[in-house]
Amino acid sequence: MNRILVTGGAGFLGSHLCDRLIKDGADVLCVDNFYTGSKTNIAHLMVNPYFEAMRHDVTFPLYAEVDQIFNMACPASPVHYQFDPVQTTKTNVHGAINMLGLAKRLKARILQASTSEVYGDPEVHPQTEDYWGRVNPIGIRSCYDEGKRCAETLFFDYHRQHQVEIKVVRIFNTYGPRMHPNDGRVVSNFIVQALKGEDITIYGNGQQTRSFCYVDDLIDGLVRMMNSPAGMTGPVNMGNPNEMTMLELAEQVLRLSGSKAKLVFKPLPQDDPKQRQPDISVARRELGWQPKVALADGLKETIAYFKKIVA
Ligand SMILES: NC(=O)c1ccc[n+]([C@@H]2O[C@H](COP(=O)([O-])OP(=O)(O)OC[C@H]3O[C@@H](n4cnc5c(N)ncnc54)[C@H](O)[C@@H]3O)[C@@H](O)[C@H]2O)c1
């Protein structure tokens, strides 16, 4: 039986990954300090004898016996990662060192949940993996962006220097059930506002575009990457290249939730990117992966989840 460690396993993506790994027949150790994750995300798994949860902060060393490590621990939304930026950098950098050290000792494979934020404010659209990015090293987003960049550096240095088998995935915007209701991300914002009948806030004229990947698709990509041949280190982009305007997204949310909420327009924040879109040719070619879930289907699942939360 495959013993798999998931750091950040009680978070949005981590908990869905634990579900998938348990379903695939693995023995799963979920490690989390519950900073942004919650026990309710994994409560349904606690009855399973092959699932174990441990409260632990990855900035401290961990001793465990596993075959694979998914390093997902890190708050992902600006409100959360900017609340304690020093801790965010520590989670990214010390967390990566601790997990890579563990992988080295165990000769285990390790996958890093990196991010499209390593591209910063890009001059290249869509972003391909060979683009080095344009990141401000001293801004308020740097704890996350530079933390994740340094983690990637550590992964590749452990690979070159210590022959650790690494897998680096650059995740683009992902949505689905168990997202935080108040973390300021557009999909959860729109849905919560629609369900509460509050005005839906659109910044600018709503013509800026984003692309969103449904969580099940992303998790499938992570599992494929982990089980890919040893030479496939990445970095590999994962996300949904289907772009839509924020106005289109808001209209879909209103239609699918049956809400009568109104759209209100506010000035565009200064650092709001006009466009962000992944180039997923590498994932398509090397992993045979591409998103399958249509936006309307993903939104229906997500709205059903938030209906329970809002109630
Ligand atoms: N959701 C996305 O769209 C997205 C996009 C790009 C990258 N990612 C990356 O994927 C990973 C998971 O993101 P998410 O959306 O599930 O976020 P999340 O905040 O829901 O999950 C992060 C989890 O890590 C835990 N954690 C944070 N610091 C920790 C520490 N020091 N020790 C142990 N646990 C700690 C949190 O409690 C939480 O359970 C993150 O690394 C994030 O950077 C996510």
mmCIF file of C-alpha atoms and ligand atoms in Angstrom:
data_model
loop_
_atom_site.group_PDB
_atom_site.id
_atom_site.type_symbol
_atom_site.label_atom_id
_atom_site.label_comp_id
_atom_site.label_asym_id
_atom_site.label_seq_id
_atom_site.Cartn_x
_atom_site.Cartn_y
_atom_site.Cartn_z
ATOM 1 C CA MET A 1 0.000 0.000 0.000
ATOM 2 C CA ASN A 2 1.265 3.449 -0.939
ATOM 3 C CA ARG A 3 1.851 5.642 2.154
ATOM 4 C CA ILE A 4 1.318 9.253 1.185
ATOM 5 C CA LEU A 5 1.913 12.443 3.163
ATOM 6 C CA VAL A 6 -0.200 15.482 2.282
ATOM 7 C CA THR A 7 0.952 18.694 3.977
ATOM 8 C CA GLY A 8 -1.831 21.277 4.111
ATOM 9 C CA GLY A 9 -4.193 18.303 3.838
ATOM 10 C CA ALA A 10 -7.035 20.036 5.708
ATOM 11 C CA GLY A 11 -7.143 22.944 3.248
ATOM 12 C CA PHE A 12 -9.254 23.427 0.132
ATOM 13 C CA LEU A 13 -7.068 21.535 -2.362
ATOM 14 C CA GLY A 14 -5.365 19.302 0.230
ATOM 15 C CA SER A 15 -8.643 17.843 1.510
ATOM 16 C CA HIS A 16 -9.834 17.014 -2.023
ATOM 17 C CA LEU A 17 -6.455 15.404 -2.672
ATOM 18 C CA CYS A 18 -6.819 13.286 0.512
ATOM 19 C CA ASP A 19 -10.289 12.199 -0.721
ATOM 20 C CA ARG A 20 -8.874 11.155 -4.065
ATOM 21 C CA LEU A 21 -5.870 9.292 -2.602
ATOM 22 C CA ILE A 22 -8.062 7.388 -0.119
ATOM 23 C CA LYS A 23 -10.400 6.496 -2.990
ATOM 24 C CA ASP A 24 -7.391 5.193 -4.940
ATOM 25 C CA GLY A 25 -6.502 2.903 -2.004
ATOM 26 C CA ALA A 26 -3.585 4.781 -0.423
ATOM 27 C CA ASP A 27 -2.686 5.109 3.254
ATOM 28 C CA VAL A 28 -2.817 8.875 3.844
ATOM 29 C CA LEU A 29 -1.140 11.012 6.498
ATOM 30 C CA CYS A 30 -2.574 14.552 6.523
ATOM 31 C CA VAL A 31 -0.371 17.137 8.230
ATOM 32 C CA ASP A 32 -1.788 20.601 8.913
ATOM 33 C CA ASN A 33 -1.516 23.404 11.456
ATOM 34 C CA PHE A 34 -5.137 24.431 10.700
ATOM 35 C CA TYR A 35 -4.127 28.000 9.912
ATOM 36 C CA THR A 36 -6.544 28.268 6.978
ATOM 37 C CA GLY A 37 -7.605 24.641 6.799
ATOM 38 C CA SER A 38 -10.319 23.126 8.958
ATOM 39 C CA LYS A 39 -11.231 19.857 10.599
ATOM 40 C CA THR A 40 -14.635 19.949 8.906
ATOM 41 C CA ASN A 41 -12.881 19.580 5.522
ATOM 42 C CA ILE A 42 -11.550 16.171 6.604
ATOM 43 C CA ALA A 43 -14.149 15.114 9.223
ATOM 44 C CA HIS A 44 -15.710 12.586 6.830
ATOM 45 C CA LEU A 45 -12.317 10.891 6.392
ATOM 46 C CA MET A 46 -11.601 10.451 10.110
ATOM 47 C CA VAL A 47 -13.572 7.189 10.274
ATOM 48 C CA ASN A 48 -11.326 5.607 7.655
ATOM 49 C CA PRO A 49 -8.547 3.464 9.196
ATOM 50 C CA TYR A 50 -6.229 4.426 6.330
ATOM 51 C CA PHE A 51 -6.551 8.150 7.024
ATOM 52 C CA GLU A 52 -4.622 9.873 9.789
ATOM 53 C CA ALA A 53 -4.512 13.595 10.660
ATOM 54 C CA MET A 54 -1.636 15.223 12.541
ATOM 55 C CA ARG A 55 -1.486 18.811 13.822
ATOM 56 C CA HIS A 56 1.967 20.005 12.855
ATOM 57 C CA ASP A 57 3.584 23.138 11.447
ATOM 58 C CA VAL A 58 5.817 22.340 8.452
ATOM 59 C CA THR A 59 8.287 25.043 9.467
ATOM 60 C CA PHE A 60 9.455 22.434 12.020
ATOM 61 C CA PRO A 61 11.055 19.129 11.006
ATOM 62 C CA LEU A 62 8.778 16.119 10.673
ATOM 63 C CA TYR A 63 9.621 12.465 11.095
ATOM 64 C CA ALA A 64 7.328 10.029 9.328
ATOM 65 C CA GLU A 65 7.666 7.011 7.056
ATOM 66 C CA VAL A 66 6.025 7.561 3.666
ATOM 67 C CA ASP A 67 6.574 6.796 -0.026
ATOM 68 C CA GLN A 68 5.285 10.039 -1.527
ATOM 69 C CA ILE A 69 4.882 13.627 -0.310
ATOM 70 C CA PHE A 70 2.481 16.245 -1.672
ATOM 71 C CA ASN A 71 3.657 19.586 -0.259
ATOM 72 C CA MET A 72 0.480 21.686 -0.280
ATOM 73 C CA ALA A 73 0.904 23.627 2.988
ATOM 74 C CA CYS A 74 0.674 27.406 2.540
ATOM 75 C CA PRO A 75 -2.183 29.892 2.796
ATOM 76 C CA ALA A 76 -3.176 30.634 -0.793
ATOM 77 C CA SER A 77 -5.258 33.805 -0.805
ATOM 78 C CA PRO A 78 -3.822 37.309 -0.297
ATOM 79 C CA VAL A 79 -5.947 38.063 2.802
ATOM 80 C CA HIS A 80 -4.548 34.989 4.520
ATOM 81 C CA TYR A 81 -0.944 35.042 3.318
ATOM 82 C CA GLN A 82 -0.568 38.783 4.002
ATOM 83 C CA PHE A 83 -1.923 38.485 7.556
ATOM 84 C CA ASP A 84 1.421 37.066 8.790
ATOM 85 C CA PRO A 85 3.854 37.514 5.885
ATOM 86 C CA VAL A 86 6.928 36.341 7.805
ATOM 87 C CA GLN A 87 5.176 33.086 8.618
ATOM 88 C CA THR A 88 4.149 32.773 4.929
ATOM 89 C CA THR A 89 7.778 32.962 3.799
ATOM 90 C CA LYS A 90 8.778 30.519 6.546
ATOM 91 C CA THR A 91 6.058 28.078 5.509
ATOM 92 C CA ASN A 92 7.264 28.219 1.915
ATOM 93 C CA VAL A 93 11.008 28.128 2.536
ATOM 94 C CA HIS A 94 11.510 26.268 5.841
ATOM 95 C CA GLY A 95 8.549 24.051 4.932
ATOM 96 C CA ALA A 96 10.194 23.127 1.611
ATOM 97 C CA ILE A 97 13.563 22.465 3.306
ATOM 98 C CA ASN A 98 11.945 20.235 5.935
ATOM 99 C CA MET A 99 9.870 18.257 3.438
ATOM 100 C CA LEU A 100 12.752 17.924 0.966
ATOM 101 C CA GLY A 101 14.988 16.716 3.815
ATOM 102 C CA LEU A 102 12.364 14.109 4.662
ATOM 103 C CA ALA A 103 12.067 13.064 1.004
ATOM 104 C CA LYS A 104 15.860 12.762 0.775
ATOM 105 C CA ARG A 105 16.056 10.544 3.871
ATOM 106 C CA LEU A 106 13.169 8.342 2.744
ATOM 107 C CA LYS A 107 14.049 8.346 -0.975
ATOM 108 C CA ALA A 108 10.435 9.410 -1.458
ATOM 109 C CA ARG A 109 8.971 11.325 -4.381
ATOM 110 C CA ILE A 110 7.890 14.856 -3.548
ATOM 111 C CA LEU A 111 5.488 17.181 -5.365
ATOM 112 C CA GLN A 112 5.417 20.916 -4.797
ATOM 113 C CA ALA A 113 2.182 22.889 -5.102
ATOM 114 C CA SER A 114 3.696 25.944 -6.751
ATOM 115 C CA THR A 115 1.678 28.736 -8.295
ATOM 116 C CA SER A 116 1.103 30.925 -11.319
ATOM 117 C CA GLU A 117 2.159 33.758 -8.981
ATOM 118 C CA VAL A 118 5.799 32.816 -9.695
ATOM 119 C CA TYR A 119 5.186 34.628 -13.027
ATOM 120 C CA GLY A 120 4.322 37.806 -11.081
ATOM 121 C CA ASP A 121 2.912 40.527 -13.308
ATOM 122 C CA PRO A 122 3.783 38.837 -16.608
ATOM 123 C CA GLU A 123 4.691 40.465 -19.924
ATOM 124 C CA VAL A 124 3.912 37.172 -21.707
ATOM 125 C CA HIS A 125 0.399 35.821 -22.389
ATOM 126 C CA PRO A 126 -0.439 33.032 -21.972
ATOM 127 C CA GLN A 127 2.394 32.042 -19.614
ATOM 128 C CA THR A 128 4.605 29.130 -20.621
ATOM 129 C CA GLU A 129 6.858 27.304 -18.151
ATOM 130 C CA ASP A 130 10.049 28.726 -19.660
ATOM 131 C CA TYR A 131 8.995 32.297 -18.835
ATOM 132 C CA TRP A 132 11.008 33.489 -15.788
ATOM 133 C CA GLY A 133 8.418 35.913 -14.505
ATOM 134 C CA ARG A 134 8.330 39.503 -13.323
ATOM 135 C CA VAL A 135 8.078 39.615 -9.548
ATOM 136 C CA ASN A 136 8.525 42.511 -7.136
ATOM 137 C CA PRO A 137 10.857 41.225 -4.376
ATOM 138 C CA ILE A 138 9.815 43.793 -1.756
ATOM 139 C CA GLY A 139 6.054 44.224 -2.171
ATOM 140 C CA ILE A 140 3.204 42.959 -0.025
ATOM 141 C CA ARG A 141 2.678 39.925 -2.270
ATOM 142 C CA SER A 142 6.380 38.995 -2.193
ATOM 143 C CA CYS A 143 6.126 36.738 0.874
ATOM 144 C CA TYR A 144 3.996 34.421 -1.245
ATOM 145 C CA ASP A 145 5.472 34.963 -4.731
ATOM 146 C CA GLU A 146 9.129 34.942 -3.695
ATOM 147 C CA GLY A 147 8.497 32.255 -1.075
ATOM 148 C CA LYS A 148 7.112 29.984 -3.786
ATOM 149 C CA ARG A 149 9.958 30.894 -6.161
ATOM 150 C CA CYS A 150 12.544 30.047 -3.500
ATOM 151 C CA ALA A 151 10.727 26.761 -2.815
ATOM 152 C CA GLU A 152 11.055 25.897 -6.529
ATOM 153 C CA THR A 153 14.791 26.713 -6.336
ATOM 154 C CA LEU A 154 15.147 24.386 -3.343
ATOM 155 C CA PHE A 155 13.291 21.610 -5.151
ATOM 156 C CA PHE A 156 15.604 21.808 -8.153
ATOM 157 C CA ASP A 157 18.741 22.064 -5.987
ATOM 158 C CA TYR A 158 17.743 19.011 -3.911
ATOM 159 C CA HIS A 159 17.140 17.238 -7.219
ATOM 160 C CA ARG A 160 20.535 18.204 -8.717
ATOM 161 C CA GLN A 161 22.560 17.924 -5.508
ATOM 162 C CA HIS A 162 20.859 15.019 -3.712
ATOM 163 C CA GLN A 163 19.002 13.231 -6.539
ATOM 164 C CA VAL A 164 15.621 13.723 -4.854
ATOM 165 C CA GLU A 165 12.766 12.815 -7.224
ATOM 166 C CA ILE A 166 10.828 16.058 -7.568
ATOM 167 C CA LYS A 167 7.624 17.190 -9.277
ATOM 168 C CA VAL A 168 6.813 20.901 -9.504
ATOM 169 C CA VAL A 169 3.302 22.001 -10.515
ATOM 170 C CA ARG A 170 2.397 25.644 -11.089
ATOM 171 C CA ILE A 171 -1.272 25.833 -10.157
ATOM 172 C CA PHE A 172 -3.513 28.509 -11.667
ATOM 173 C CA ASN A 173 -6.827 29.706 -10.155
ATOM 174 C CA THR A 174 -8.816 26.737 -8.948
ATOM 175 C CA TYR A 175 -12.324 26.749 -7.477
ATOM 176 C CA GLY A 176 -14.810 24.343 -5.938
ATOM 177 C CA PRO A 177 -16.445 23.216 -2.705
ATOM 178 C CA ARG A 178 -14.452 23.914 0.514
ATOM 179 C CA MET A 179 -13.040 27.214 -0.713
ATOM 180 C CA HIS A 180 -13.033 29.762 2.095
ATOM 181 C CA PRO A 181 -16.170 31.914 1.998
ATOM 182 C CA ASN A 182 -14.324 35.128 2.983
ATOM 183 C CA ASP A 183 -10.929 34.927 1.350
ATOM 184 C CA GLY A 184 -11.600 37.552 -1.299
ATOM 185 C CA ARG A 185 -11.386 35.248 -4.320
ATOM 186 C CA VAL A 186 -13.753 36.155 -7.087
ATOM 187 C CA VAL A 187 -15.638 32.867 -7.482
ATOM 188 C CA SER A 188 -16.443 32.493 -3.778
ATOM 189 C CA ASN A 189 -17.151 36.249 -3.473
ATOM 190 C CA PHE A 190 -19.685 36.221 -6.308
ATOM 191 C CA ILE A 191 -21.404 33.060 -5.063
ATOM 192 C CA VAL A 192 -21.669 34.214 -1.434
ATOM 193 C CA GLN A 193 -22.937 37.641 -2.508
ATOM 194 C CA ALA A 194 -25.493 36.040 -4.850
ATOM 195 C CA LEU A 195 -26.746 33.609 -2.201
ATOM 196 C CA LYS A 196 -27.082 36.346 0.414
ATOM 197 C CA GLY A 197 -28.855 38.586 -2.122
ATOM 198 C CA GLU A 198 -26.154 41.221 -1.666
ATOM 199 C CA ASP A 199 -24.876 43.362 -4.533
ATOM 200 C CA ILE A 200 -22.263 41.589 -6.659
ATOM 201 C CA THR A 201 -19.134 43.707 -6.816
ATOM 202 C CA ILE A 202 -17.474 44.006 -10.209
ATOM 203 C CA TYR A 203 -14.214 45.929 -10.434
ATOM 204 C CA GLY A 204 -13.734 48.182 -13.452
ATOM 205 C CA ASN A 205 -16.097 47.440 -16.335
ATOM 206 C CA GLY A 206 -15.894 43.674 -15.755
ATOM 207 C CA GLN A 207 -14.132 43.079 -19.083
ATOM 208 C CA GLN A 208 -10.912 41.803 -17.449
ATOM 209 C CA THR A 209 -10.583 38.056 -17.974
ATOM 210 C CA ARG A 210 -9.634 35.119 -15.738
ATOM 211 C CA SER A 211 -9.656 31.374 -16.193
ATOM 212 C CA PHE A 212 -10.797 28.931 -13.521
ATOM 213 C CA CYS A 213 -10.092 25.249 -13.108
ATOM 214 C CA TYR A 214 -12.523 22.992 -11.235
ATOM 215 C CA VAL A 215 -10.914 21.288 -8.243
ATOM 216 C CA ASP A 216 -11.500 17.680 -9.445
ATOM 217 C CA ASP A 217 -9.623 18.410 -12.679
ATOM 218 C CA LEU A 218 -6.696 19.945 -10.818
ATOM 219 C CA ILE A 219 -6.454 17.048 -8.345
ATOM 220 C CA ASP A 220 -6.431 14.596 -11.245
ATOM 221 C CA GLY A 221 -3.522 16.556 -12.731
ATOM 222 C CA LEU A 222 -1.561 16.470 -9.455
ATOM 223 C CA VAL A 223 -1.985 12.686 -9.162
ATOM 224 C CA ARG A 224 -0.948 12.176 -12.793
ATOM 225 C CA MET A 225 2.120 14.328 -12.244
ATOM 226 C CA MET A 226 3.119 12.446 -9.077
ATOM 227 C CA ASN A 227 2.915 9.140 -10.941
ATOM 228 C CA SER A 228 4.677 10.339 -14.105
ATOM 229 C CA PRO A 229 8.138 8.988 -15.108
ATOM 230 C CA ALA A 230 11.056 10.104 -12.890
ATOM 231 C CA GLY A 231 12.488 12.397 -15.578
ATOM 232 C CA MET A 232 9.322 14.523 -15.565
ATOM 233 C CA THR A 233 10.266 17.076 -12.917
ATOM 234 C CA GLY A 234 8.232 19.985 -14.258
ATOM 235 C CA PRO A 235 7.682 22.796 -13.684
ATOM 236 C CA VAL A 236 4.344 22.205 -15.338
ATOM 237 C CA ASN A 237 1.399 24.604 -15.539
ATOM 238 C CA MET A 238 -2.009 23.332 -14.464
ATOM 239 C CA GLY A 239 -5.163 25.323 -14.847
ATOM 240 C CA ASN A 240 -8.005 25.902 -17.230
ATOM 241 C CA PRO A 241 -7.076 27.944 -20.308
ATOM 242 C CA ASN A 242 -10.755 28.863 -20.935
ATOM 243 C CA GLU A 243 -10.931 32.599 -20.393
ATOM 244 C CA MET A 244 -14.038 34.514 -19.421
ATOM 245 C CA THR A 245 -14.767 38.078 -18.431
ATOM 246 C CA MET A 246 -15.753 38.843 -14.847
ATOM 247 C CA LEU A 247 -19.090 40.065 -16.169
ATOM 248 C CA GLU A 248 -19.739 36.669 -17.790
ATOM 249 C CA LEU A 249 -18.803 34.894 -14.564
ATOM 250 C CA ALA A 250 -21.146 37.078 -12.500
ATOM 251 C CA GLU A 251 -24.008 36.473 -14.942
ATOM 252 C CA GLN A 252 -23.488 32.678 -14.803
ATOM 253 C CA VAL A 253 -23.449 32.733 -10.995
ATOM 254 C CA LEU A 254 -26.691 34.743 -10.941
ATOM 255 C CA ARG A 255 -28.375 32.397 -13.406
ATOM 256 C CA LEU A 256 -27.271 29.155 -11.705
ATOM 257 C CA SER A 257 -28.065 30.320 -8.183
ATOM 258 C CA GLY A 258 -31.398 31.872 -9.186
ATOM 259 C CA SER A 259 -30.361 35.022 -7.330
ATOM 260 C CA LYS A 260 -31.909 38.435 -7.901
ATOM 261 C CA ALA A 261 -28.769 40.244 -6.655
ATOM 262 C CA LYS A 262 -27.683 43.358 -8.582
ATOM 263 C CA LEU A 263 -24.302 43.989 -10.179
ATOM 264 C CA VAL A 264 -22.458 47.055 -8.864
ATOM 265 C CA PHE A 265 -19.335 48.469 -10.477
ATOM 266 C CA LYS A 266 -16.373 49.760 -8.422
ATOM 267 C CA PRO A 267 -13.006 51.224 -9.512
ATOM 268 C CA LEU A 268 -10.364 48.719 -10.597
ATOM 269 C CA PRO A 269 -7.694 48.111 -7.903
ATOM 270 C CA GLN A 270 -4.202 49.250 -8.956
ATOM 271 C CA ASP A 271 -2.527 45.837 -9.194
ATOM 272 C CA ASP A 272 -5.437 44.024 -10.856
ATOM 273 C CA PRO A 273 -4.033 42.082 -13.837
ATOM 274 C CA LYS A 274 -6.022 42.463 -17.072
ATOM 275 C CA GLN A 275 -5.575 38.841 -18.018
ATOM 276 C CA ARG A 276 -4.112 35.642 -16.627
ATOM 277 C CA GLN A 277 -4.176 32.416 -18.552
ATOM 278 C CA PRO A 278 -2.139 29.204 -18.408
ATOM 279 C CA ASP A 279 -0.483 27.578 -21.389
ATOM 280 C CA ILE A 280 -1.010 23.878 -20.614
ATOM 281 C CA SER A 281 0.687 22.352 -23.688
ATOM 282 C CA VAL A 282 3.297 20.595 -21.506
ATOM 283 C CA ALA A 283 0.656 18.974 -19.245
ATOM 284 C CA ARG A 284 -1.320 17.931 -22.347
ATOM 285 C CA ARG A 285 1.711 16.451 -24.070
ATOM 286 C CA GLU A 286 3.568 14.861 -21.136
ATOM 287 C CA LEU A 287 0.682 13.838 -18.869
ATOM 288 C CA GLY A 288 -2.271 13.573 -21.252
ATOM 289 C CA TRP A 289 -4.018 15.992 -18.903
ATOM 290 C CA GLN A 290 -6.498 18.748 -19.579
ATOM 291 C CA PRO A 291 -9.504 20.076 -17.662
ATOM 292 C CA LYS A 292 -12.809 18.348 -18.416
ATOM 293 C CA VAL A 293 -15.385 19.927 -16.111
ATOM 294 C CA ALA A 294 -17.465 22.676 -17.729
ATOM 295 C CA LEU A 295 -17.748 25.932 -15.796
ATOM 296 C CA ALA A 296 -21.524 25.584 -15.357
ATOM 297 C CA ASP A 297 -21.132 22.091 -13.824
ATOM 298 C CA GLY A 298 -18.334 23.184 -11.497
ATOM 299 C CA LEU A 299 -20.281 26.266 -10.453
ATOM 300 C CA LYS A 300 -23.378 24.164 -9.658
ATOM 301 C CA GLU A 301 -21.341 21.982 -7.239
ATOM 302 C CA THR A 302 -19.724 25.019 -5.673
ATOM 303 C CA ILE A 303 -23.027 26.880 -5.272
ATOM 304 C CA ALA A 304 -24.577 23.781 -3.622
ATOM 305 C CA TYR A 305 -21.680 23.724 -1.130
ATOM 306 C CA PHE A 306 -21.944 27.442 -0.299
ATOM 307 C CA LYS A 307 -25.727 27.166 0.138
ATOM 308 C CA LYS A 308 -25.055 24.953 3.184
ATOM 309 C CA ILE A 309 -22.345 27.302 4.512
ATOM 310 C CA VAL A 310 -24.390 30.473 4.072
ATOM 311 C CA ALA A 311 -27.442 28.824 5.671
HETATM 312 N N1 LIG B 1 -6.357 27.332 -4.789
HETATM 313 C C1 LIG B 1 -5.668 27.831 -5.781
HETATM 314 O O1 LIG B 1 -6.251 28.374 -6.727
HETATM 315 C C2 LIG B 1 -4.152 27.749 -5.780
HETATM 316 C C3 LIG B 1 -3.472 28.360 -6.834
HETATM 317 C C4 LIG B 1 -2.085 28.273 -6.852
HETATM 318 C C5 LIG B 1 -1.402 27.583 -5.867
HETATM 319 N N2 LIG B 1 -2.092 26.994 -4.864
HETATM 320 C C6 LIG B 1 -1.300 26.299 -3.820
HETATM 321 O O2 LIG B 1 -1.923 25.089 -3.442
HETATM 322 C C7 LIG B 1 -1.753 24.876 -2.048
HETATM 323 C C8 LIG B 1 -3.103 24.677 -1.384
HETATM 324 O O3 LIG B 1 -3.890 25.846 -1.577
HETATM 325 P P1 LIG B 1 -5.399 25.952 -1.074
HETATM 326 O O4 LIG B 1 -6.138 26.780 -2.045
HETATM 327 O O5 LIG B 1 -5.894 24.607 -0.742
HETATM 328 O O6 LIG B 1 -5.207 26.837 0.228
HETATM 329 P P2 LIG B 1 -5.707 26.603 1.729
HETATM 330 O O7 LIG B 1 -5.363 27.814 2.491
HETATM 331 O O8 LIG B 1 -7.130 26.153 1.726
HETATM 332 O O9 LIG B 1 -4.823 25.370 2.197
HETATM 333 C C9 LIG B 1 -3.541 25.492 2.744
HETATM 334 C C10 LIG B 1 -3.425 24.533 3.910
HETATM 335 O O10 LIG B 1 -2.097 24.622 4.446
HETATM 336 C C11 LIG B 1 -2.184 24.694 5.859
HETATM 337 N N3 LIG B 1 -0.971 25.379 6.343
HETATM 338 C C12 LIG B 1 -0.618 26.671 6.157
HETATM 339 N N4 LIG B 1 0.572 26.913 6.744
HETATM 340 C C13 LIG B 1 0.982 25.741 7.313
HETATM 341 C C14 LIG B 1 2.123 25.339 8.054
HETATM 342 N N5 LIG B 1 3.111 26.207 8.344
HETATM 343 N N6 LIG B 1 2.196 24.045 8.484
HETATM 344 C C15 LIG B 1 1.200 23.166 8.201
HETATM 345 N N7 LIG B 1 0.100 23.482 7.496
HETATM 346 C C16 LIG B 1 -0.001 24.762 7.057
HETATM 347 C C17 LIG B 1 -3.465 25.477 6.117
HETATM 348 O O11 LIG B 1 -3.978 25.314 7.424
HETATM 349 C C18 LIG B 1 -4.387 24.880 5.043
HETATM 350 O O12 LIG B 1 -5.025 23.715 5.506
HETATM 351 C C19 LIG B 1 -0.971 26.075 -1.505
HETATM 352 O O13 LIG B 1 0.381 25.734 -1.406
HETATM 353 C C20 LIG B 1 -1.198 27.129 -2.561
HETATM 354 O O14 LIG B 1 -0.137 28.037 -2.614
HETATM 355 C C21 LIG B 1 -3.441 27.072 -4.788
#
